[in-house]
PDB file of C-alpha atoms in Angstrom:
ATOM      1  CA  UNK A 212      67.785 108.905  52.831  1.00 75.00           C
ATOM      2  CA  UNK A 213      66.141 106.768  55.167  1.00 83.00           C
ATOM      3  CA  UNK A 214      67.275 107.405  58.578  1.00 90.00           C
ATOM      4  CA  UNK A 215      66.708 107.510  62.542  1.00 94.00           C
ATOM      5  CA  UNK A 216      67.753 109.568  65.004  1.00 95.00           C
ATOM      6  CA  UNK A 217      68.082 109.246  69.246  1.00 96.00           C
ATOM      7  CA  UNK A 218      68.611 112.579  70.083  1.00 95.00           C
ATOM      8  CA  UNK A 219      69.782 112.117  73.755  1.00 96.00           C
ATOM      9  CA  UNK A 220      73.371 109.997  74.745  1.00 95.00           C
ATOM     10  CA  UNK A 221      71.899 109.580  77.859  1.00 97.00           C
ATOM     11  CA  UNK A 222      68.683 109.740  80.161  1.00 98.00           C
ATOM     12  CA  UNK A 223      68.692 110.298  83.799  1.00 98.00           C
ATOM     13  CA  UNK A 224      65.630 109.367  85.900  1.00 98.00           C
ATOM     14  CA  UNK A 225      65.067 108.289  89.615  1.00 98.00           C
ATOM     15  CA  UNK A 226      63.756 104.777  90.180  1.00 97.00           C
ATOM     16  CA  UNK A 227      59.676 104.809  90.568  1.00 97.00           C
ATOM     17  CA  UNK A 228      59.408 107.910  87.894  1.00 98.00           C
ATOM     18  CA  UNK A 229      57.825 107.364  84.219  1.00 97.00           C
ATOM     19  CA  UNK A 230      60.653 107.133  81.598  1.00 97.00           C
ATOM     20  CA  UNK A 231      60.749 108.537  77.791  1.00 98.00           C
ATOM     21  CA  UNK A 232      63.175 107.719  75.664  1.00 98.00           C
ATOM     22  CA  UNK A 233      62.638 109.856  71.979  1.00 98.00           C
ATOM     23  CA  UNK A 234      63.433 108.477  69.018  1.00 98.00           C
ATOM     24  CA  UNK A 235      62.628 110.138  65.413  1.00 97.00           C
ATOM     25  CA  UNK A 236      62.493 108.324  61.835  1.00 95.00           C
ATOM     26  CA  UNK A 237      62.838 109.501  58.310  1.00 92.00           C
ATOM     27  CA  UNK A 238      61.562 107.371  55.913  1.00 87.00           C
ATOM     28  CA  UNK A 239      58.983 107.600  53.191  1.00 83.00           C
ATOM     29  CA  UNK A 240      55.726 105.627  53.222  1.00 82.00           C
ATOM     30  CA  UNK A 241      54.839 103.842  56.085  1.00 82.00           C
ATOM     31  CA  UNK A 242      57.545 102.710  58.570  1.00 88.00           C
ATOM     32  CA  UNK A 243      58.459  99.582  60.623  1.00 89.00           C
ATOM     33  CA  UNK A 244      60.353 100.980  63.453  1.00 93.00           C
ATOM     34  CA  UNK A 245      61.677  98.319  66.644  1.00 94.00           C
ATOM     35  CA  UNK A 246      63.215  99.201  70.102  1.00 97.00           C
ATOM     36  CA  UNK A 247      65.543  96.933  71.456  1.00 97.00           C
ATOM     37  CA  UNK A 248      67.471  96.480  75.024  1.00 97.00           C
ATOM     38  CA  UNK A 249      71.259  96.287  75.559  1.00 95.00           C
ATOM     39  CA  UNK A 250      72.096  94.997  78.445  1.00 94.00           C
ATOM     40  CA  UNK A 251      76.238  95.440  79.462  1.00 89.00           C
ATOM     41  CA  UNK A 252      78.407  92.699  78.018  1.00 86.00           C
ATOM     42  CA  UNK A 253      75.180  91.458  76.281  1.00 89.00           C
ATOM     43  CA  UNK A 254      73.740  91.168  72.614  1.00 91.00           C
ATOM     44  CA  UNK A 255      70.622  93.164  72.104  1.00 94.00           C
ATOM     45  CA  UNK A 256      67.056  91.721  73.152  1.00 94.00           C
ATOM     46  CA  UNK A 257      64.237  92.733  71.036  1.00 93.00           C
ATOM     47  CA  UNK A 258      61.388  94.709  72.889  1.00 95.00           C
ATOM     48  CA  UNK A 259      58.934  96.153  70.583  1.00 94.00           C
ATOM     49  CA  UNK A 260      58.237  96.681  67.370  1.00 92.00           C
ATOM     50  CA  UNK A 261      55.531  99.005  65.738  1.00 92.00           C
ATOM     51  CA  UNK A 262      53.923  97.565  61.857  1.00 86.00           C
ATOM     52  CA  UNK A 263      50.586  98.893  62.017  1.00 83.00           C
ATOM     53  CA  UNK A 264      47.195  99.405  63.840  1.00 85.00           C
ATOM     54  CA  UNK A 265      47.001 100.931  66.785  1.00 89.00           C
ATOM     55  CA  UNK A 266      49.832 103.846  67.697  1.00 92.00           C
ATOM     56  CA  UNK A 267      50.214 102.668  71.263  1.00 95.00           C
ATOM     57  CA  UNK A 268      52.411  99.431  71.160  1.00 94.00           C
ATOM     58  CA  UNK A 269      53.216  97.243  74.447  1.00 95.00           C
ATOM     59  CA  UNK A 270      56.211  95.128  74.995  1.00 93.00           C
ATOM     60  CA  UNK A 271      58.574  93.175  76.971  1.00 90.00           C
ATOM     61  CA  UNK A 272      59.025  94.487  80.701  1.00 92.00           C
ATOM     62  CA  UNK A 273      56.243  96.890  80.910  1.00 95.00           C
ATOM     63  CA  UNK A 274      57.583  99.371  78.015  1.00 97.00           C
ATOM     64  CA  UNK A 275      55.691 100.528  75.159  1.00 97.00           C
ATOM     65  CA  UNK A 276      56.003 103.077  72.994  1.00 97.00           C
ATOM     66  CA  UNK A 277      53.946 105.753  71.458  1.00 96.00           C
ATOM     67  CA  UNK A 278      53.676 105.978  66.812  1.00 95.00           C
ATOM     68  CA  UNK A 279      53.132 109.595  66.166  1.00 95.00           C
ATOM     69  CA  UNK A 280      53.011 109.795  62.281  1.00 93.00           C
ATOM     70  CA  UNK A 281      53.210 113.420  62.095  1.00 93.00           C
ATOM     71  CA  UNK A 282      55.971 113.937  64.267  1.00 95.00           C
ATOM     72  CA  UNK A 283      57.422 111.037  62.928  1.00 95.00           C
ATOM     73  CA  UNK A 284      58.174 110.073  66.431  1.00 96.00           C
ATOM     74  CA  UNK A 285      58.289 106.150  68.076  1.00 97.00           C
ATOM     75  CA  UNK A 286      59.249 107.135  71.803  1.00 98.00           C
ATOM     76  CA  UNK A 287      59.900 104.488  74.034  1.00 98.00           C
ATOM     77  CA  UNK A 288      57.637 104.996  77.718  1.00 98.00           C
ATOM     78  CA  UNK A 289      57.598 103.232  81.039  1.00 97.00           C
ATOM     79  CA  UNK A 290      55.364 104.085  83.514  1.00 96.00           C
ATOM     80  CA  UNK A 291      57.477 103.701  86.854  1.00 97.00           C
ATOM     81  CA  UNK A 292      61.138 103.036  86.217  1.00 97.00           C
ATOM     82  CA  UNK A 293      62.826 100.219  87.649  1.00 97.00           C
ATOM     83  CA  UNK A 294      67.018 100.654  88.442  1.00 96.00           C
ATOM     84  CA  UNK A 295      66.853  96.970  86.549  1.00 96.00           C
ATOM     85  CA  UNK A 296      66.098  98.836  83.405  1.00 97.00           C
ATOM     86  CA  UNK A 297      69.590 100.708  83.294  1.00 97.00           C
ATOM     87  CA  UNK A 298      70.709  99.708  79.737  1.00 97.00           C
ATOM     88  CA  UNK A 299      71.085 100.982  76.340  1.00 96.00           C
ATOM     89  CA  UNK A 300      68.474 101.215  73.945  1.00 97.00           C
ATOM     90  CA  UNK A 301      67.863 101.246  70.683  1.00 96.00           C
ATOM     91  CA  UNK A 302      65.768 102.598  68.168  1.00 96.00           C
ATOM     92  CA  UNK A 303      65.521 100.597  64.546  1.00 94.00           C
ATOM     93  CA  UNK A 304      63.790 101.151  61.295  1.00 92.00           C
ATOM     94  CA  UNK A 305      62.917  98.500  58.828  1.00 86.00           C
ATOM     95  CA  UNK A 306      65.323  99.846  55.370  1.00 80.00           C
ATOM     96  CA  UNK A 307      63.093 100.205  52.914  1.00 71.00           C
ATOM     97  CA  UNK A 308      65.342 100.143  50.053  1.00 66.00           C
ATOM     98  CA  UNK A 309      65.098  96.465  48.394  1.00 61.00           C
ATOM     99  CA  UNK A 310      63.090  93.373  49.715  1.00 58.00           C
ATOM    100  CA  UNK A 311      65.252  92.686  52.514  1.00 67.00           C
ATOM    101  CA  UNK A 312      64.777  92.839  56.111  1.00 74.00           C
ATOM    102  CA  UNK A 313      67.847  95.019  56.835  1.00 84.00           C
ATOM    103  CA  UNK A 314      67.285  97.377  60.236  1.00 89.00           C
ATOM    104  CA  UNK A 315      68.566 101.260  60.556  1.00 90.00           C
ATOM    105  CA  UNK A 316      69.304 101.881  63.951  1.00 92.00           C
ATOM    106  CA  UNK A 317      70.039 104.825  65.977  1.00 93.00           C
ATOM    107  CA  UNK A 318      73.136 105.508  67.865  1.00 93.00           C
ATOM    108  CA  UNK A 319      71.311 104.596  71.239  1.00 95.00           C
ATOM    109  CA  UNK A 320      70.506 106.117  74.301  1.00 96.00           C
ATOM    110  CA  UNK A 321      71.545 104.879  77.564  1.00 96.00           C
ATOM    111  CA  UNK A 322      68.897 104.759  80.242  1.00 97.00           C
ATOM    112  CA  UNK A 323      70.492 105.329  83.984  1.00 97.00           C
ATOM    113  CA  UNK A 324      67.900 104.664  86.649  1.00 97.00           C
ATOM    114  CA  UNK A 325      69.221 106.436  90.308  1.00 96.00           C
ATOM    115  CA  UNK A 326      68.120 104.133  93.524  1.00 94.00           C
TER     116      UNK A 326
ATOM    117  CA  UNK B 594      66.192  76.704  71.257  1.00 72.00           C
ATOM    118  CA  UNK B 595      69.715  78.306  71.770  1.00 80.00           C
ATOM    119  CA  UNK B 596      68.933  81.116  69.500  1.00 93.00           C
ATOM    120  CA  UNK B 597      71.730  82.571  67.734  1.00 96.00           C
ATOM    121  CA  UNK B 598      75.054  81.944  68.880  1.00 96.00           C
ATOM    122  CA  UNK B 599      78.618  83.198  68.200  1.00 97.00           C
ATOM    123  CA  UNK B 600      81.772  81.699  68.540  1.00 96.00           C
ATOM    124  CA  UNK B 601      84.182  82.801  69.786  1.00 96.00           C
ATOM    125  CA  UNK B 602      83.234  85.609  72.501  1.00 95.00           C
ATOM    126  CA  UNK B 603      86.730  87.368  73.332  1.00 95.00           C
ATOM    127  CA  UNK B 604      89.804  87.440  70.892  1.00 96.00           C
ATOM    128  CA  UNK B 605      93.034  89.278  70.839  1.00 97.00           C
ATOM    129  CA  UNK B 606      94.401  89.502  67.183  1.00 96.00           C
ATOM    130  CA  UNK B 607      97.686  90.915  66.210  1.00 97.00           C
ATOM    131  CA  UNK B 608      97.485  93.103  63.048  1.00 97.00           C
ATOM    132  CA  UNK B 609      97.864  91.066  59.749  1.00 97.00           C
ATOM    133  CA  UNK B 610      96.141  88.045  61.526  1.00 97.00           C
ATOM    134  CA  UNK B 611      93.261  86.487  60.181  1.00 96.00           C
ATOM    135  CA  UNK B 612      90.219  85.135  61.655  1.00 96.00           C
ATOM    136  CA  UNK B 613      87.059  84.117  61.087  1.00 97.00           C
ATOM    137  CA  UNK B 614      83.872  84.883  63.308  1.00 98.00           C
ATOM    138  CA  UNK B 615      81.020  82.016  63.487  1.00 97.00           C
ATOM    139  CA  UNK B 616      77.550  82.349  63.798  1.00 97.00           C
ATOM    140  CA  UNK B 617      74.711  79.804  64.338  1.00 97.00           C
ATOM    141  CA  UNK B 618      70.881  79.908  63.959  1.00 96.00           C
ATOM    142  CA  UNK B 619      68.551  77.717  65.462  1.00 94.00           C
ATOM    143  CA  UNK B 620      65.589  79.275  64.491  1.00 91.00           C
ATOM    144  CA  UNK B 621      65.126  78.293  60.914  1.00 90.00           C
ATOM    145  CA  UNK B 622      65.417  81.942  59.665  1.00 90.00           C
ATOM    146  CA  UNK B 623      66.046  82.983  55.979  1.00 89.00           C
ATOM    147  CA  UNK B 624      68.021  85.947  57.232  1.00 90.00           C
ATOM    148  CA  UNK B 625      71.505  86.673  58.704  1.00 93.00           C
ATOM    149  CA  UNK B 626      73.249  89.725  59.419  1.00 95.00           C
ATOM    150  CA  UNK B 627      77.045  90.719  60.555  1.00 97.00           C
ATOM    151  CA  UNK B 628      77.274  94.258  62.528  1.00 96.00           C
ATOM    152  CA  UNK B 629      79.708  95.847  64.376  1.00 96.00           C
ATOM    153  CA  UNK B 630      79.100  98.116  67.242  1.00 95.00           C
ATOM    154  CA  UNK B 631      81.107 100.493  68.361  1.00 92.00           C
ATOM    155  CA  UNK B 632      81.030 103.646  71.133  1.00 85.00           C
ATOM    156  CA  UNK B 633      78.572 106.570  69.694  1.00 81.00           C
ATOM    157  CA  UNK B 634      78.051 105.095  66.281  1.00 83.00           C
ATOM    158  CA  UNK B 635      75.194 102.081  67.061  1.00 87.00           C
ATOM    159  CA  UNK B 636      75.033  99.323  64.865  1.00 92.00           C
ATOM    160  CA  UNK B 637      76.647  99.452  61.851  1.00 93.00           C
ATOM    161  CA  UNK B 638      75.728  96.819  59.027  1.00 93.00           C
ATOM    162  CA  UNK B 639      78.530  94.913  57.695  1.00 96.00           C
ATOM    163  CA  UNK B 640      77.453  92.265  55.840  1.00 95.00           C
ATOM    164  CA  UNK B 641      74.022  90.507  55.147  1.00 93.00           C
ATOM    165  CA  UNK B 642      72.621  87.214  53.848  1.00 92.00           C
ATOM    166  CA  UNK B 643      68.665  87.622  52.315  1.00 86.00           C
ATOM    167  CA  UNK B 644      68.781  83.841  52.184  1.00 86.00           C
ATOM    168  CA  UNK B 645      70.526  80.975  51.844  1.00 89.00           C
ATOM    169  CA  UNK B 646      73.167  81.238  48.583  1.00 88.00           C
ATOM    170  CA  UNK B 647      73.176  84.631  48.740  1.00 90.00           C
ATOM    171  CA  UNK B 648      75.226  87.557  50.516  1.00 94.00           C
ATOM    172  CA  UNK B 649      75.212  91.511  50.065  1.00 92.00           C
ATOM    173  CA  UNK B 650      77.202  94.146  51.303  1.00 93.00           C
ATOM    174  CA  UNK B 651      76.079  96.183  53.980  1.00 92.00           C
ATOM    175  CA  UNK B 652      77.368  99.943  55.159  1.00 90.00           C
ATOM    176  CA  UNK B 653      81.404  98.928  56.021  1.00 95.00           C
ATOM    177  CA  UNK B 654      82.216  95.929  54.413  1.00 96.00           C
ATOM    178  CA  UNK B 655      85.750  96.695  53.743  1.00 96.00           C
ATOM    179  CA  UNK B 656      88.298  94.772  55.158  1.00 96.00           C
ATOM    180  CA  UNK B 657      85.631  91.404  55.780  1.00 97.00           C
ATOM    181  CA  UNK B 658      84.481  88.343  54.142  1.00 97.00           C
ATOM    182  CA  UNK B 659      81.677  86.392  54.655  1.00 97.00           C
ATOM    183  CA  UNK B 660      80.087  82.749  53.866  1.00 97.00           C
ATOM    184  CA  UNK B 661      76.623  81.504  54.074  1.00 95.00           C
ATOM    185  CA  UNK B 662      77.409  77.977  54.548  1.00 89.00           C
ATOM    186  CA  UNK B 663      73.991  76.814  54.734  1.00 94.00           C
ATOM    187  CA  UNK B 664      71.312  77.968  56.543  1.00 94.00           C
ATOM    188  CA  UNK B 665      71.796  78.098  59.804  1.00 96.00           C
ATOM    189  CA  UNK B 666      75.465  78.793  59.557  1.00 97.00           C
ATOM    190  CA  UNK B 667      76.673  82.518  58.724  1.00 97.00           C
ATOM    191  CA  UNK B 668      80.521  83.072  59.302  1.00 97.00           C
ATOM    192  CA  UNK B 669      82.672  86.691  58.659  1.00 98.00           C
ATOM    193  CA  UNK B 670      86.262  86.727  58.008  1.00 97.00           C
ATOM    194  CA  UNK B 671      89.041  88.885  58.729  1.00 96.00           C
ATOM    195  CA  UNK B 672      91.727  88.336  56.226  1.00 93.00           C
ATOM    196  CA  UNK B 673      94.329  90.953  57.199  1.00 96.00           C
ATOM    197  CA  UNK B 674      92.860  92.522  60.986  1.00 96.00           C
ATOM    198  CA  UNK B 675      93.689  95.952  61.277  1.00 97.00           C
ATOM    199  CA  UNK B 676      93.462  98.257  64.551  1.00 96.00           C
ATOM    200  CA  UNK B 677      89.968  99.555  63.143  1.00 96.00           C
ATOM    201  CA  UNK B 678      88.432  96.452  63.238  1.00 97.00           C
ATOM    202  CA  UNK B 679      88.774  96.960  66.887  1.00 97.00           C
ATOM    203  CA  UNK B 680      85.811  96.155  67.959  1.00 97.00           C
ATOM    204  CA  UNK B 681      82.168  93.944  68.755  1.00 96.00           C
ATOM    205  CA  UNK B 682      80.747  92.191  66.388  1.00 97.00           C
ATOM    206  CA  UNK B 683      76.838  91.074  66.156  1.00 97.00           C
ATOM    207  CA  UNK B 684      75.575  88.189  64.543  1.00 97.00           C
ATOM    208  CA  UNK B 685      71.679  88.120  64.104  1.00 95.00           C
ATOM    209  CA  UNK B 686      68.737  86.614  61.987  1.00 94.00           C
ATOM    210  CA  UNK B 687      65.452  87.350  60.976  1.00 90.00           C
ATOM    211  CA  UNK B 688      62.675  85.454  58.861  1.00 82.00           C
ATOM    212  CA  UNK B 689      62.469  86.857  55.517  1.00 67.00           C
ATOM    213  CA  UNK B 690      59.286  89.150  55.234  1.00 59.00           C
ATOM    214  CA  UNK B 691      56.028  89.286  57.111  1.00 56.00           C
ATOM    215  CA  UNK B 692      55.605  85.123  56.802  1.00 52.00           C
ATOM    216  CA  UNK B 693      55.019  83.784  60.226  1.00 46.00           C
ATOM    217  CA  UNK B 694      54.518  86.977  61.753  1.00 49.00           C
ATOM    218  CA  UNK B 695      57.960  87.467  61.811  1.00 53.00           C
ATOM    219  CA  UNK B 696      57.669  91.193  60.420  1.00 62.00           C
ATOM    220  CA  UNK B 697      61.771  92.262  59.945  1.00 75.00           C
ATOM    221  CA  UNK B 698      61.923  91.462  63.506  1.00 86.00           C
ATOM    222  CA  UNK B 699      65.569  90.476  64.348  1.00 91.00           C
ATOM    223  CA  UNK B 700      66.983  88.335  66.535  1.00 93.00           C
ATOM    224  CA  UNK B 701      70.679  89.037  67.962  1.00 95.00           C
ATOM    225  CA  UNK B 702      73.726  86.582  69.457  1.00 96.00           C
ATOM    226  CA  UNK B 703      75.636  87.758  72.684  1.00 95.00           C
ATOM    227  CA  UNK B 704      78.741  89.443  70.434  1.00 95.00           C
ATOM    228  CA  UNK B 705      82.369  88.753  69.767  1.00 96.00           C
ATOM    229  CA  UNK B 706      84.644  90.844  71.089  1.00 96.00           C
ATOM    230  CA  UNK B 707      87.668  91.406  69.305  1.00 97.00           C
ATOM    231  CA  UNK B 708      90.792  93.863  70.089  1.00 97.00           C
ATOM    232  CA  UNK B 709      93.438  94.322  67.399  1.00 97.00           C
ATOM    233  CA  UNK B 710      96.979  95.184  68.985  1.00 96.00           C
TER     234      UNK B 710
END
């Protein structure tokens, strides 16, 4: 079964530090995978998305994120964090199964960035 | 372009109440998608519309209804609320495939949030 995983409910970091947020896929062939921003009270803003070509993808707000097909890992990075980037995120995977555009997404992570 | 909006953003249902959710697409998108999010379980697929005339089940569907009125109008129903459909609800939309670069990518509304007493 197709799948993704966020293995952490929540990541600490101080403000000015690089961030990581992990994400891992399941999925055969070659995935589609997305990160997108929650902000509270708001619906989610897309951020990134990986197709193909190169493994290091930038996007909105100085993230990008880092394909790794044999750990079948799409981690989300940010050089220096800024306590504006305290949100939930999400990791997404393009379902496979039928020629539809439906998303998988993890359960989220949410990113608190300490002053 | 107003994006994808959803109407309305709060309500307060009593169980056995119905309602129906609206959602609106500017973008001239194939795709439209119902979710529901709720604490430590993400986004959960409700229902989904491929294209215009057609709609598909997604991972909960029970307990909803939903039209495709035409394209840019995508609307779920709750015929009989119940307690467990406590929750916020997602409207988004997509372009169908990799045609205009659109790749899957999907596009999301600022959420309904509905409480059933």
């Amino acid at each position: 079964a197709q799948s993704v995983a966020q293995p952490e409910d929540q990541v600490n970091v101080a403000e000015g530090n690089p961030l990581t947020v992990k994400c891992t896929y399941s999925v055969s062939g070659n995935p589609y995978l997305f990160w997108y921003v929650q902000y509270p009270n708001r619906g989610l803003q897309f951020l990134l998305k990986y197709i193909t070509g190169d493994n290091l993808v930038k996007g909105s707000y100085g993230f990008e994120a880092e394909f790794n097909k044999s750990q079948t890992s799409f981690h989300l990075k940010k050089p220096s964090a800024l306590v504006s980037d305290s949100a939930l995120y999400f990791c997404a995977v393009r379902d496979k199964g039928g020629a539809t555009n439906k998303l998988i997404f993890g359960t989220g992570t949410l990113l608190a960035v300490q002053p | 372009n107003a994006g994808v909006t959803q109407t309305p953003k709060f309500q307060v249902l009593k169980t056995g109440q119905s309602m129906t959710l609206q959602c609106a697409q500017d973008m001239n998108h194939n795709s439209m998608y119902w979710y529901r999010q709720d604490p430590g379980m993400g986004l959960r697929l409700i229902y989904y519309s491929a294209s215009e005339g057609t709609t598909d089940k997604g991972e909960v569907p029970n307990g909803y209804n939903v039209s495709r009125l035409n394209k840019r109008e995508f609307s779920l129903r709750l015929e009989s609320a119940a307690p467990s459909q406590t929750s916020v609800y997602f409207c988004a939309s997509s372009e169908l495939g990799l045609r205009a670069g659109g790749a899957y990518t999907q596009y999301f509304g600022p959420g309904t949030r509905l409480t059933v007493l």
